[in-house]
Amino acid sequence: MSVSRRGFLAWMGAAGITALGSQAGATPRHFKGYPQSLCVLHDITLCIGCRSCEAGCNKVNELPPPAVPFTDLSVLDKKRRTTAKTYTVVNKTAASGQEKKPIFFKTQCNHCLEPACASACFVRAFTKTKEGSVTYDASVCVGCRYCMIACPFEIPTYEYEEPLTPRIMKCTFCHPRVTKGLLPGCVEACPTEALSFGKREDMLKLARERINKYPGRYVDHIYGETEMGGTSWLYLSGVPFRNLGMREDLGTTPAPELTSGALATVPMVAALWPVLLTGIYALSKRREKILSGDKQNALAQAVAEANAKSQAALTAAMDKAKREKEEAVQKAVKAALEQSAKKTQEQ
Amino acid sequence: MLCIAVGLVIFALSAEGYKTPEQKADKDRADIILIDTSPVFGRGDKPPVAFPHDRHTEIMAEQKKDCFLCHLKESKPQAASAGPAPQPQSTERMSLKFKRLKDTNLKEVRRIYHDNCIGCHMSMAEKGQEFGPIICGECHKESGAYGSARKPSGMDNSLHFRHTKAAQNKCETCHHAYDDKAKKLFYAKGQEGTCRYCHKMETEENRISMPLASHMSCIECHRLGKEKKLEAGPVTCAGCHDSKERMKIRKVEPLPRMERQQPDTVFVKTLGKDEKADIPRMNPVPFDHKSHEGYNDTCRVCHHASLTACNECHALEKPLKEGNYVQLERAMHQWDSQKSCSGCHRRKQQPKECAGCHLFIPQGRNELSESCLKCHMKPLPDSASVPLTAEAQAGLAKRLLQSRVPVNGTYATEEIPEKVVIKYLADKYEPVTLPHRKIVLSIVEKMNESKQAGKLVSYFHDDKATVCQGCHHNSPASVKPPSCVSCHSRPFDEGNLMKPGILGAYHQQCMGCHEAMEIEKPKECVECHKERKK
C-alpha cells in the first residue's frame, strides 16, 4: 500500500488529531502569523554597536554576568554567536571599500511565524505564541537538540556546562514582559531606536515607508518578511543582507511545511500508532475502494470520449487531404489539356 | 614522463624568455583592447586577447617606428567632414583596424594577427630584445585574466574651447550633419551639437558609433598635429582614458562662454511645443541659462539629446516618442535623474556641508507646494502674462530673476539660544549641554561657504529660520520652534510610526548629522553624556 503525504495527513485529520499539529503542523496554505502578533523591526542603518541591547537583555532575563563588560566594545572585532549565556549579540562588519564605516547589527532568535525548531521538536517543547514569541518549555525537553540543527539561523544553544538540568537557551522575545505590556529588554535599551517594536503588520508598514522615503539609504528588501515563511523580527539594511552574513538562500517556505509530514507526527507515532493505524487503515481502505471505483468509471468514460474525438479529427483531416489531392490532380490535368490545346493551335 | 619534462622546460623557457610588461598591473591599465573576433565571426575556440595598446605604442616610439607599422592607410570617404585642422585636404587616413582595412573572413583575420603579432615578437626575440608572447595561452588567456581601468572619455566645455581656438573657430572642422537626400555630410551652421546626439554607442546603419567616430577623427587629428610638431592632444589610450592622465588635461580658466546663440535668460516652457495654453498650468519658470552654463562641465548634462528647448521633445500631456515618452513635468522634476532640474539640485544637497540636514528630508518629490513657487515664480505685478516675443520674454525672465532676494544666514547671534540642556537618560548620565549657538553658527558658515551648493543656498533657504528647520523640522519656521519632546514624546506610536521617541529622535538626529557632515567627535557616549557621579 502506498501512502502519499497528503493522504497520511488526511488520516490524521479524520482521526481528529490535528489539534496537536495545529500550531506547528503542516498547513496547506501560508500562515501569515497570528493577527496582532508583535514584532521588532531592526533598522541596521541606525545601529551604532553600543551593546546596550545586550546589556538590556542580560538584565531583564537575569542571565549570568558577562565575561567582558557590556561597555567594552573590543568584543565586536570578532564575529560572535548567541550562547547559552547571551541571547543576543551585536556583530560588526569590517569596513570595506564601499562602506566608509563598519556596519553593526544585532542577532537573536527571529521568532519565525512557523518555527523550524518547533517542527523538529517531537516533545513539543516550543510554542509559537499568539503574541509572536517562540517560547520553550524546559520541563518537557529531552535534550535531543534537534531544534539546534533545524534552526536555519543557528540560534538555539545548549547548556553543555549544566550536568544535570541542561536546557536549550534562546531569546524568549521577553515573553513574560511583553504579555505584561512592557517592551522587550533590548528594545527598551536601544538608544537610537534601531529596534522598533509593534504589531507585525505595523512594522512591515514602517519598514516599507522608510524604504519609500529614503530609497538611497536602504536596499529594497525587508529581511524576515518572507524568509522561512516570515519571522517576527524584521530587518532593514543599507547593504545586501548577504554582506552581513545573513542567509539569503532560505526561500519563502516555512520549515514545518517541508518537514511536518515526517516530524510533526512523531509524538503520535510513539503513543497511538498501533491503535490508530488499524482503525484508519480500515477506514481509508474502504474509502479508497469507493473512490477507486468512481475513478475507474470516470477514467473509462474520459478515454472513450478522447478516442471518439481524435477519431473524428483524423477522419476530417484525411477527407481534407483527399479532397486537396483530387483538386490538385484535376488542376494538373486541366493545365496539361490546355497546354496541349495551345500546342495544337500553334501547329 | 619525458613529455612532462619537455613541457616543463618549454614552460620555464617561455616564462624566462620574455616578460609581459607590468604583468601584475594589467588590471589597472587603461589601454587594454580586447581583440575579440566573436561579434563579427562568431565564437572562436580560444578566449579573446587582452592587448596592451600603449605598451606597443611605447615600443614603436623607442624603435622610431610609427603607427603605420600596424595600421594601414585607407582612403577617406569624400562625404566625411572638411577634415582635421592640420591637413584638411588629405584624402587618406589611418585605419583603426590591425594590418587590414576590412574584416574579410575569420581565417584571413586570424592569419593576419598570428603572422604579424607572433612574427614581430619572434623577430625581436631573434635580435635578443625583450619580446612579447609567442605561445597561444600567453595571449589567449581565460576571461578574468585581464581587466581594464579604462574610463569613458569625452569633451567638456573647457576642452571644447581649446579645440575651437586650435581650429580657429572653424566649427566645420569637426561638426557636420547628414543630408538624407544627397546622402552626404554637410556643415550646418548654427546647428552644431554634441557628437553623441547622432553617433550612438553602437554603429547604426551608415552612422558610425561614437567610439569609432572619436577614434577615427580625434586620434587622426592629434597624430597629424604631432607629426607637424604642433601642440596636439593625446594619441595614447591612457591620454584620454586613464583617470590620472585625464586630470592632467589643462582647464581653461576663466572659461569664455560657448557661442551657440543660446539665451542668457529664458522662460522654461511649461507646455509642449504643440500644446495650447488653455490647459491649466504652472507659472513659467524664469531660468538663468548663462549661470547654469557655468555650473556644468558640458551642455549635454541637460541637453542630453539635442541643443533645443526641452519642450521640443517633452510635452505636458502627451508622452512623445522623441522624448522617450518622458513627459515635461517628469523631465523637469525626476529627482533621481541628473538631466532634470530637481535631480541636479538634489545632487547639490549631497556634499557633507549640506548632508547633515538634507539627509533627513525624504527623497522623492514631496516638497511643500510653497516651494514650487521658488521656481514657478509668481508673475511680477506689472506683467501678469508672458509676452510673445523671445526678446521680451528674456527681458521679463531677467527682471523676475533679479527680483529674487537672497537670504544669507539666520537670526542675529544674540537671538540664537547659546546652550540647550537635555535632561533625558538622567538615571545613567548627567544632563547633556548642547552648544546650540555654536552648532547653528558653524552650520551657517559651512552652508554659505559650500561651493557645490552655491547660490542655491541663499535662494532656497529663503527664511532666517530655514536653517533652524534642519533640526526643528515638521513645524512652521519660527524663531522659537516647539521643543523636540512636544512631538517626540513616546516611541513606537501606532498613530505615527515614522516618528521616533525622544531618545531615538535625539540620537538619530545628532549622530546622523555628525556622520553625514563627517564630524569626528563625539566617538564615545561619555563625550556627550558625562557619567553620573554616584
mmCIF file with all atom_site columns, N, CA and C in Angstrom, chain A residues 46 48 50 52 100-101 183 187 190-197 199 202-203 205-206 209-210 212-217, chain B residues 335 359-364 366 425 428 491-492 494 497-505 507-508 511 515 518 524-525:
data_model
loop_
_atom_site.group_PDB
_atom_site.id
_atom_site.type_symbol
_atom_site.label_atom_id
_atom_site.label_alt_id
_atom_site.label_comp_id
_atom_site.label_asym_id
_atom_site.label_entity_id
_atom_site.label_seq_id
_atom_site.pdbx_PDB_ins_code
_atom_site.Cartn_x
_atom_site.Cartn_y
_atom_site.Cartn_z
_atom_site.occupancy
_atom_site.B_iso_or_equiv
_atom_site.pdbx_formal_charge
_atom_site.auth_seq_id
_atom_site.auth_comp_id
_atom_site.auth_asym_id
_atom_site.auth_atom_id
_atom_site.pdbx_PDB_model_num
ATOM 1   N N  . LEU A 1 46  ? 20.649 52.165 11.626 1.00 0.00 ? 46  LEU A N  1
ATOM 2   C CA . LEU A 1 46  ? 20.642 53.015 12.812 1.00 0.00 ? 46  LEU A CA 1
ATOM 3   C C  . LEU A 1 46  ? 21.459 52.432 13.960 1.00 0.00 ? 46  LEU A C  1
ATOM 4   N N  . ILE A 1 48  ? 24.408 51.511 16.250 1.00 0.00 ? 48  ILE A N  1
ATOM 5   C CA . ILE A 1 48  ? 25.714 52.135 16.449 1.00 0.00 ? 48  ILE A CA 1
ATOM 6   C C  . ILE A 1 48  ? 26.683 51.203 17.171 1.00 0.00 ? 48  ILE A C  1
ATOM 7   N N  . CYS A 1 50  ? 26.547 49.846 20.248 1.00 0.00 ? 50  CYS A N  1
ATOM 8   C CA . CYS A 1 50  ? 26.868 50.238 21.634 1.00 0.00 ? 50  CYS A CA 1
ATOM 9   C C  . CYS A 1 50  ? 26.683 49.087 22.614 1.00 0.00 ? 50  CYS A C  1
ATOM 10  N N  . SER A 1 52  ? 24.091 48.172 24.073 1.00 0.00 ? 52  SER A N  1
ATOM 11  C CA . SER A 1 52  ? 23.074 48.421 25.098 1.00 0.00 ? 52  SER A CA 1
ATOM 12  C C  . SER A 1 52  ? 22.009 47.335 25.090 1.00 0.00 ? 52  SER A C  1
ATOM 13  N N  . LYS A 1 100 ? 32.196 53.322 4.086  1.00 0.00 ? 100 LYS A N  1
ATOM 14  C CA . LYS A 1 100 ? 33.242 54.041 4.787  1.00 0.00 ? 100 LYS A CA 1
ATOM 15  C C  . LYS A 1 100 ? 33.339 53.572 6.234  1.00 0.00 ? 100 LYS A C  1
ATOM 16  N N  . LYS A 1 101 ? 32.184 53.223 6.785  1.00 0.00 ? 101 LYS A N  1
ATOM 17  C CA . LYS A 1 101 ? 32.151 52.885 8.205  1.00 0.00 ? 101 LYS A CA 1
ATOM 18  C C  . LYS A 1 101 ? 31.713 51.442 8.387  1.00 0.00 ? 101 LYS A C  1
ATOM 19  N N  . LEU A 1 183 ? 8.122  46.565 27.121 1.00 0.00 ? 183 LEU A N  1
ATOM 20  C CA . LEU A 1 183 ? 8.930  46.371 25.916 1.00 0.00 ? 183 LEU A CA 1
ATOM 21  C C  . LEU A 1 183 ? 9.942  45.259 26.157 1.00 0.00 ? 183 LEU A C  1
ATOM 22  N N  . VAL A 1 187 ? 14.879 46.199 23.168 1.00 0.00 ? 187 VAL A N  1
ATOM 23  C CA . VAL A 1 187 ? 14.210 47.333 22.525 1.00 0.00 ? 187 VAL A CA 1
ATOM 24  C C  . VAL A 1 187 ? 14.217 48.532 23.469 1.00 0.00 ? 187 VAL A C  1
ATOM 25  N N  . CYS A 1 190 ? 17.716 50.185 23.604 1.00 0.00 ? 190 CYS A N  1
ATOM 26  C CA . CYS A 1 190 ? 18.351 50.759 22.407 1.00 0.00 ? 190 CYS A CA 1
ATOM 27  C C  . CYS A 1 190 ? 18.199 52.275 22.385 1.00 0.00 ? 190 CYS A C  1
ATOM 28  N N  . PRO A 1 191 ? 19.309 52.995 22.414 1.00 0.00 ? 191 PRO A N  1
ATOM 29  C CA . PRO A 1 191 ? 19.203 54.458 22.471 1.00 0.00 ? 191 PRO A CA 1
ATOM 30  C C  . PRO A 1 191 ? 18.837 55.114 21.144 1.00 0.00 ? 191 PRO A C  1
ATOM 31  N N  . THR A 1 192 ? 19.055 54.432 20.034 1.00 0.00 ? 192 THR A N  1
ATOM 32  C CA . THR A 1 192 ? 18.837 55.091 18.742 1.00 0.00 ? 192 THR A CA 1
ATOM 33  C C  . THR A 1 192 ? 17.542 54.641 18.081 1.00 0.00 ? 192 THR A C  1
ATOM 34  N N  . GLU A 1 193 ? 16.787 53.805 18.759 1.00 0.00 ? 193 GLU A N  1
ATOM 35  C CA . GLU A 1 193 ? 15.594 53.209 18.157 1.00 0.00 ? 193 GLU A CA 1
ATOM 36  C C  . GLU A 1 193 ? 15.934 52.482 16.864 1.00 0.00 ? 193 GLU A C  1
ATOM 37  N N  . ALA A 1 194 ? 17.082 51.821 16.893 1.00 0.00 ? 194 ALA A N  1
ATOM 38  C CA . ALA A 1 194 ? 17.390 50.921 15.782 1.00 0.00 ? 194 ALA A CA 1
ATOM 39  C C  . ALA A 1 194 ? 16.469 49.721 15.867 1.00 0.00 ? 194 ALA A C  1
ATOM 40  N N  . LEU A 1 195 ? 15.849 49.531 17.037 1.00 0.00 ? 195 LEU A N  1
ATOM 41  C CA . LEU A 1 195 ? 14.854 48.484 17.214 1.00 0.00 ? 195 LEU A CA 1
ATOM 42  C C  . LEU A 1 195 ? 13.509 49.155 17.444 1.00 0.00 ? 195 LEU A C  1
ATOM 43  N N  . SER A 1 196 ? 12.559 48.871 16.548 1.00 0.00 ? 196 SER A N  1
ATOM 44  C CA . SER A 1 196 ? 11.208 49.403 16.731 1.00 0.00 ? 196 SER A CA 1
ATOM 45  C C  . SER A 1 196 ? 10.300 48.240 17.072 1.00 0.00 ? 196 SER A C  1
ATOM 46  N N  . PHE A 1 197 ? 9.355  48.484 17.946 1.00 0.00 ? 197 PHE A N  1
ATOM 47  C CA . PHE A 1 197 ? 8.512  47.409 18.445 1.00 0.00 ? 197 PHE A CA 1
ATOM 48  C C  . PHE A 1 197 ? 7.054  47.733 18.159 1.00 0.00 ? 197 PHE A C  1
ATOM 49  N N  . LYS A 1 199 ? 3.086  45.941 16.275 1.00 0.00 ? 199 LYS A N  1
ATOM 50  C CA . LYS A 1 199 ? 2.428  44.832 15.594 1.00 0.00 ? 199 LYS A CA 1
ATOM 51  C C  . LYS A 1 199 ? 3.169  44.535 14.304 1.00 0.00 ? 199 LYS A C  1
ATOM 52  N N  . ASP A 1 202 ? 2.211  46.533 11.393 1.00 0.00 ? 202 ASP A N  1
ATOM 53  C CA . ASP A 1 202 ? 2.663  47.928 11.504 1.00 0.00 ? 202 ASP A CA 1
ATOM 54  C C  . ASP A 1 202 ? 4.155  48.041 11.208 1.00 0.00 ? 202 ASP A C  1
ATOM 55  N N  . MET A 1 203 ? 4.913  47.078 11.690 1.00 0.00 ? 203 MET A N  1
ATOM 56  C CA . MET A 1 203 ? 6.362  47.129 11.455 1.00 0.00 ? 203 MET A CA 1
ATOM 57  C C  . MET A 1 203 ? 6.683  46.957 9.969  1.00 0.00 ? 203 MET A C  1
ATOM 58  N N  . LYS A 1 205 ? 4.696  47.956 7.620  1.00 0.00 ? 205 LYS A N  1
ATOM 59  C CA . LYS A 1 205 ? 4.338  49.251 7.036  1.00 0.00 ? 205 LYS A CA 1
ATOM 60  C C  . LYS A 1 205 ? 5.457  50.250 7.266  1.00 0.00 ? 205 LYS A C  1
ATOM 61  N N  . LEU A 1 206 ? 5.964  50.264 8.487  1.00 0.00 ? 206 LEU A N  1
ATOM 62  C CA . LEU A 1 206 ? 7.032  51.200 8.841  1.00 0.00 ? 206 LEU A CA 1
ATOM 63  C C  . LEU A 1 206 ? 8.263  50.957 7.968  1.00 0.00 ? 206 LEU A C  1
ATOM 64  N N  . GLU A 1 209 ? 7.668  52.151 4.511  1.00 0.00 ? 209 GLU A N  1
ATOM 65  C CA . GLU A 1 209 ? 7.656  53.612 4.437  1.00 0.00 ? 209 GLU A CA 1
ATOM 66  C C  . GLU A 1 209 ? 9.087  54.151 4.466  1.00 0.00 ? 209 GLU A C  1
ATOM 67  N N  . ARG A 1 210 ? 9.911  53.545 5.305  1.00 0.00 ? 210 ARG A N  1
ATOM 68  C CA . ARG A 1 210 ? 11.306 54.004 5.350  1.00 0.00 ? 210 ARG A CA 1
ATOM 69  C C  . ARG A 1 210 ? 11.986 53.793 4.007  1.00 0.00 ? 210 ARG A C  1
ATOM 70  N N  . ASN A 1 212 ? 10.553 53.629 1.126  1.00 0.00 ? 212 ASN A N  1
ATOM 71  C CA . ASN A 1 212 ? 9.968  54.560 0.153  1.00 0.00 ? 212 ASN A CA 1
ATOM 72  C C  . ASN A 1 212 ? 10.529 55.961 0.312  1.00 0.00 ? 212 ASN A C  1
ATOM 73  N N  . LYS A 1 213 ? 10.624 56.386 1.562  1.00 0.00 ? 213 LYS A N  1
ATOM 74  C CA . LYS A 1 213 ? 11.042 57.777 1.787  1.00 0.00 ? 213 LYS A CA 1
ATOM 75  C C  . LYS A 1 213 ? 12.541 57.959 1.594  1.00 0.00 ? 213 LYS A C  1
ATOM 76  N N  . TYR A 1 214 ? 13.317 56.944 1.898  1.00 0.00 ? 214 TYR A N  1
ATOM 77  C CA . TYR A 1 214 ? 14.775 57.070 1.782  1.00 0.00 ? 214 TYR A CA 1
ATOM 78  C C  . TYR A 1 214 ? 15.330 55.945 0.904  1.00 0.00 ? 214 TYR A C  1
ATOM 79  N N  . PRO A 1 215 ? 14.943 55.925 -0.361 1.00 0.00 ? 215 PRO A N  1
ATOM 80  C CA . PRO A 1 215 ? 15.341 54.793 -1.216 1.00 0.00 ? 215 PRO A CA 1
ATOM 81  C C  . PRO A 1 215 ? 16.859 54.658 -1.362 1.00 0.00 ? 215 PRO A C  1
ATOM 82  N N  . GLY A 1 216 ? 17.573 55.762 -1.187 1.00 0.00 ? 216 GLY A N  1
ATOM 83  C CA . GLY A 1 216 ? 19.024 55.663 -1.318 1.00 0.00 ? 216 GLY A CA 1
ATOM 84  C C  . GLY A 1 216 ? 19.680 55.043 -0.106 1.00 0.00 ? 216 GLY A C  1
ATOM 85  N N  . ARG A 1 217 ? 18.958 55.019 0.998  1.00 0.00 ? 217 ARG A N  1
ATOM 86  C CA . ARG A 1 217 ? 19.573 54.575 2.242  1.00 0.00 ? 217 ARG A CA 1
ATOM 87  C C  . ARG A 1 217 ? 19.439 53.063 2.442  1.00 0.00 ? 217 ARG A C  1
ATOM 88  N N  . TRP B 2 335 ? 13.517 63.193 -9.621 1.00 0.00 ? 335 TRP B N  1
ATOM 89  C CA . TRP B 2 335 ? 14.530 63.518 -8.606 1.00 0.00 ? 335 TRP B CA 1
ATOM 90  C C  . TRP B 2 335 ? 15.792 62.683 -8.736 1.00 0.00 ? 335 TRP B C  1
ATOM 91  N N  . LEU B 2 359 ? 19.952 65.069 4.712  1.00 0.00 ? 359 LEU B N  1
ATOM 92  C CA . LEU B 2 359 ? 19.872 63.619 4.894  1.00 0.00 ? 359 LEU B CA 1
ATOM 93  C C  . LEU B 2 359 ? 18.487 63.197 5.380  1.00 0.00 ? 359 LEU B C  1
ATOM 94  N N  . PHE B 2 360 ? 17.899 64.033 6.218  1.00 0.00 ? 360 PHE B N  1
ATOM 95  C CA . PHE B 2 360 ? 16.649 63.635 6.866  1.00 0.00 ? 360 PHE B CA 1
ATOM 96  C C  . PHE B 2 360 ? 15.428 63.991 6.034  1.00 0.00 ? 360 PHE B C  1
ATOM 97  N N  . ILE B 2 361 ? 15.637 64.766 4.981  1.00 0.00 ? 361 ILE B N  1
ATOM 98  C CA . ILE B 2 361 ? 14.488 65.149 4.162  1.00 0.00 ? 361 ILE B CA 1
ATOM 99  C C  . ILE B 2 361 ? 14.207 64.007 3.191  1.00 0.00 ? 361 ILE B C  1
ATOM 100 N N  . PRO B 2 362 ? 13.010 63.439 3.263  1.00 0.00 ? 362 PRO B N  1
ATOM 101 C CA . PRO B 2 362 ? 12.728 62.275 2.434  1.00 0.00 ? 362 PRO B CA 1
ATOM 102 C C  . PRO B 2 362 ? 12.950 62.565 0.960  1.00 0.00 ? 362 PRO B C  1
ATOM 103 N N  . GLN B 2 363 ? 13.401 61.536 0.235  1.00 0.00 ? 363 GLN B N  1
ATOM 104 C CA . GLN B 2 363 ? 13.645 61.699 -1.184 1.00 0.00 ? 363 GLN B CA 1
ATOM 105 C C  . GLN B 2 363 ? 12.338 61.574 -1.944 1.00 0.00 ? 363 GLN B C  1
ATOM 106 N N  . GLY B 2 364 ? 12.376 61.946 -3.182 1.00 0.00 ? 364 GLY B N  1
ATOM 107 C CA . GLY B 2 364 ? 11.164 61.943 -3.979 1.00 0.00 ? 364 GLY B CA 1
ATOM 108 C C  . GLY B 2 364 ? 10.618 63.340 -3.991 1.00 0.00 ? 364 GLY B C  1
ATOM 109 N N  . ASN B 2 366 ? 8.241  65.534 -2.799 1.00 0.00 ? 366 ASN B N  1
ATOM 110 C CA . ASN B 2 366 ? 7.152  65.753 -1.858 1.00 0.00 ? 366 ASN B CA 1
ATOM 111 C C  . ASN B 2 366 ? 7.372  67.064 -1.119 1.00 0.00 ? 366 ASN B C  1
ATOM 112 N N  . LEU B 2 425 ? 17.747 60.451 29.890 1.00 0.00 ? 425 LEU B N  1
ATOM 113 C CA . LEU B 2 425 ? 18.757 59.474 30.310 1.00 0.00 ? 425 LEU B CA 1
ATOM 114 C C  . LEU B 2 425 ? 19.416 59.886 31.618 1.00 0.00 ? 425 LEU B C  1
ATOM 115 N N  . LYS B 2 428 ? 21.248 57.514 34.175 1.00 0.00 ? 428 LYS B N  1
ATOM 116 C CA . LYS B 2 428 ? 22.600 56.991 33.973 1.00 0.00 ? 428 LYS B CA 1
ATOM 117 C C  . LYS B 2 428 ? 23.639 58.088 33.856 1.00 0.00 ? 428 LYS B C  1
ATOM 118 N N  . PRO B 2 491 ? 8.062  56.488 22.065 1.00 0.00 ? 491 PRO B N  1
ATOM 119 C CA . PRO B 2 491 ? 8.432  55.719 20.873 1.00 0.00 ? 491 PRO B CA 1
ATOM 120 C C  . PRO B 2 491 ? 7.300  54.794 20.423 1.00 0.00 ? 491 PRO B C  1
ATOM 121 N N  . PHE B 2 492 ? 7.398  54.321 19.227 1.00 0.00 ? 492 PHE B N  1
ATOM 122 C CA . PHE B 2 492 ? 6.519  53.281 18.667 1.00 0.00 ? 492 PHE B CA 1
ATOM 123 C C  . PHE B 2 492 ? 5.047  53.690 18.751 1.00 0.00 ? 492 PHE B C  1
ATOM 124 N N  . GLU B 2 494 ? 1.660  54.098 17.463 1.00 0.00 ? 494 GLU B N  1
ATOM 125 C CA . GLU B 2 494 ? 0.946  53.424 16.370 1.00 0.00 ? 494 GLU B CA 1
ATOM 126 C C  . GLU B 2 494 ? 0.313  54.414 15.402 1.00 0.00 ? 494 GLU B C  1
ATOM 127 N N  . LEU B 2 497 ? 3.955  55.960 12.911 1.00 0.00 ? 497 LEU B N  1
ATOM 128 C CA . LEU B 2 497 ? 5.050  55.004 13.059 1.00 0.00 ? 497 LEU B CA 1
ATOM 129 C C  . LEU B 2 497 ? 6.403  55.616 12.739 1.00 0.00 ? 497 LEU B C  1
ATOM 130 N N  . MET B 2 498 ? 6.430  56.566 11.800 1.00 0.00 ? 498 MET B N  1
ATOM 131 C CA . MET B 2 498 ? 7.712  57.121 11.374 1.00 0.00 ? 498 MET B CA 1
ATOM 132 C C  . MET B 2 498 ? 8.320  58.049 12.423 1.00 0.00 ? 498 MET B C  1
ATOM 133 N N  . LYS B 2 499 ? 7.546  58.431 13.415 1.00 0.00 ? 499 LYS B N  1
ATOM 134 C CA . LYS B 2 499 ? 8.028  59.408 14.394 1.00 0.00 ? 499 LYS B CA 1
ATOM 135 C C  . LYS B 2 499 ? 8.713  58.689 15.554 1.00 0.00 ? 499 LYS B C  1
ATOM 136 N N  . PRO B 2 500 ? 10.002 58.899 15.719 1.00 0.00 ? 500 PRO B N  1
ATOM 137 C CA . PRO B 2 500 ? 10.671 58.219 16.825 1.00 0.00 ? 500 PRO B CA 1
ATOM 138 C C  . PRO B 2 500 ? 10.340 58.853 18.175 1.00 0.00 ? 500 PRO B C  1
ATOM 139 N N  . GLY B 2 501 ? 10.648 58.131 19.229 1.00 0.00 ? 501 GLY B N  1
ATOM 140 C CA . GLY B 2 501 ? 10.514 58.687 20.571 1.00 0.00 ? 501 GLY B CA 1
ATOM 141 C C  . GLY B 2 501 ? 11.650 59.659 20.826 1.00 0.00 ? 501 GLY B C  1
ATOM 142 N N  . ILE B 2 502 ? 11.710 60.200 22.037 1.00 0.00 ? 502 ILE B N  1
ATOM 143 C CA . ILE B 2 502 ? 12.666 61.268 22.290 1.00 0.00 ? 502 ILE B CA 1
ATOM 144 C C  . ILE B 2 502 ? 14.119 60.770 22.205 1.00 0.00 ? 502 ILE B C  1
ATOM 145 N N  . LEU B 2 503 ? 14.374 59.566 22.712 1.00 0.00 ? 503 LEU B N  1
ATOM 146 C CA . LEU B 2 503 ? 15.749 59.041 22.668 1.00 0.00 ? 503 LEU B CA 1
ATOM 147 C C  . LEU B 2 503 ? 16.184 58.800 21.225 1.00 0.00 ? 503 LEU B C  1
ATOM 148 N N  . GLY B 2 504 ? 15.286 58.162 20.497 1.00 0.00 ? 504 GLY B N  1
ATOM 149 C CA . GLY B 2 504 ? 15.589 57.884 19.095 1.00 0.00 ? 504 GLY B CA 1
ATOM 150 C C  . GLY B 2 504 ? 15.765 59.171 18.321 1.00 0.00 ? 504 GLY B C  1
ATOM 151 N N  . ALA B 2 505 ? 14.884 60.143 18.582 1.00 0.00 ? 505 ALA B N  1
ATOM 152 C CA . ALA B 2 505 ? 14.933 61.408 17.857 1.00 0.00 ? 505 ALA B CA 1
ATOM 153 C C  . ALA B 2 505 ? 16.276 62.091 18.062 1.00 0.00 ? 505 ALA B C  1
ATOM 154 N N  . HIS B 2 507 ? 19.192 60.824 19.249 1.00 0.00 ? 507 HIS B N  1
ATOM 155 C CA . HIS B 2 507 ? 20.353 60.074 18.768 1.00 0.00 ? 507 HIS B CA 1
ATOM 156 C C  . HIS B 2 507 ? 20.403 60.029 17.245 1.00 0.00 ? 507 HIS B C  1
ATOM 157 N N  . GLN B 2 508 ? 19.233 59.804 16.627 1.00 0.00 ? 508 GLN B N  1
ATOM 158 C CA . GLN B 2 508 ? 19.233 59.734 15.163 1.00 0.00 ? 508 GLN B CA 1
ATOM 159 C C  . GLN B 2 508 ? 19.629 61.073 14.549 1.00 0.00 ? 508 GLN B C  1
ATOM 160 N N  . MET B 2 511 ? 23.500 62.078 15.816 1.00 0.00 ? 511 MET B N  1
ATOM 161 C CA . MET B 2 511 ? 24.535 61.193 15.277 1.00 0.00 ? 511 MET B CA 1
ATOM 162 C C  . MET B 2 511 ? 24.453 61.101 13.761 1.00 0.00 ? 511 MET B C  1
ATOM 163 N N  . GLU B 2 515 ? 27.567 62.159 11.420 1.00 0.00 ? 515 GLU B N  1
ATOM 164 C CA . GLU B 2 515 ? 28.142 61.204 10.487 1.00 0.00 ? 515 GLU B CA 1
ATOM 165 C C  . GLU B 2 515 ? 28.126 61.766 9.068  1.00 0.00 ? 515 GLU B C  1
ATOM 166 N N  . GLU B 2 518 ? 30.591 64.372 8.529  1.00 0.00 ? 518 GLU B N  1
ATOM 167 C CA . GLU B 2 518 ? 31.933 63.862 8.823  1.00 0.00 ? 518 GLU B CA 1
ATOM 168 C C  . GLU B 2 518 ? 32.581 64.626 9.981  1.00 0.00 ? 518 GLU B C  1
ATOM 169 N N  . GLU B 2 524 ? 32.684 58.553 21.760 1.00 0.00 ? 524 GLU B N  1
ATOM 170 C CA . GLU B 2 524 ? 32.182 57.739 22.873 1.00 0.00 ? 524 GLU B CA 1
ATOM 171 C C  . GLU B 2 524 ? 30.919 58.388 23.443 1.00 0.00 ? 524 GLU B C  1
ATOM 172 N N  . CYS B 2 525 ? 30.109 57.553 24.111 1.00 0.00 ? 525 CYS B N  1
ATOM 173 C CA . CYS B 2 525 ? 28.897 58.061 24.750 1.00 0.00 ? 525 CYS B CA 1
ATOM 174 C C  . CYS B 2 525 ? 29.229 59.213 25.700 1.00 0.00 ? 525 CYS B C  1
#
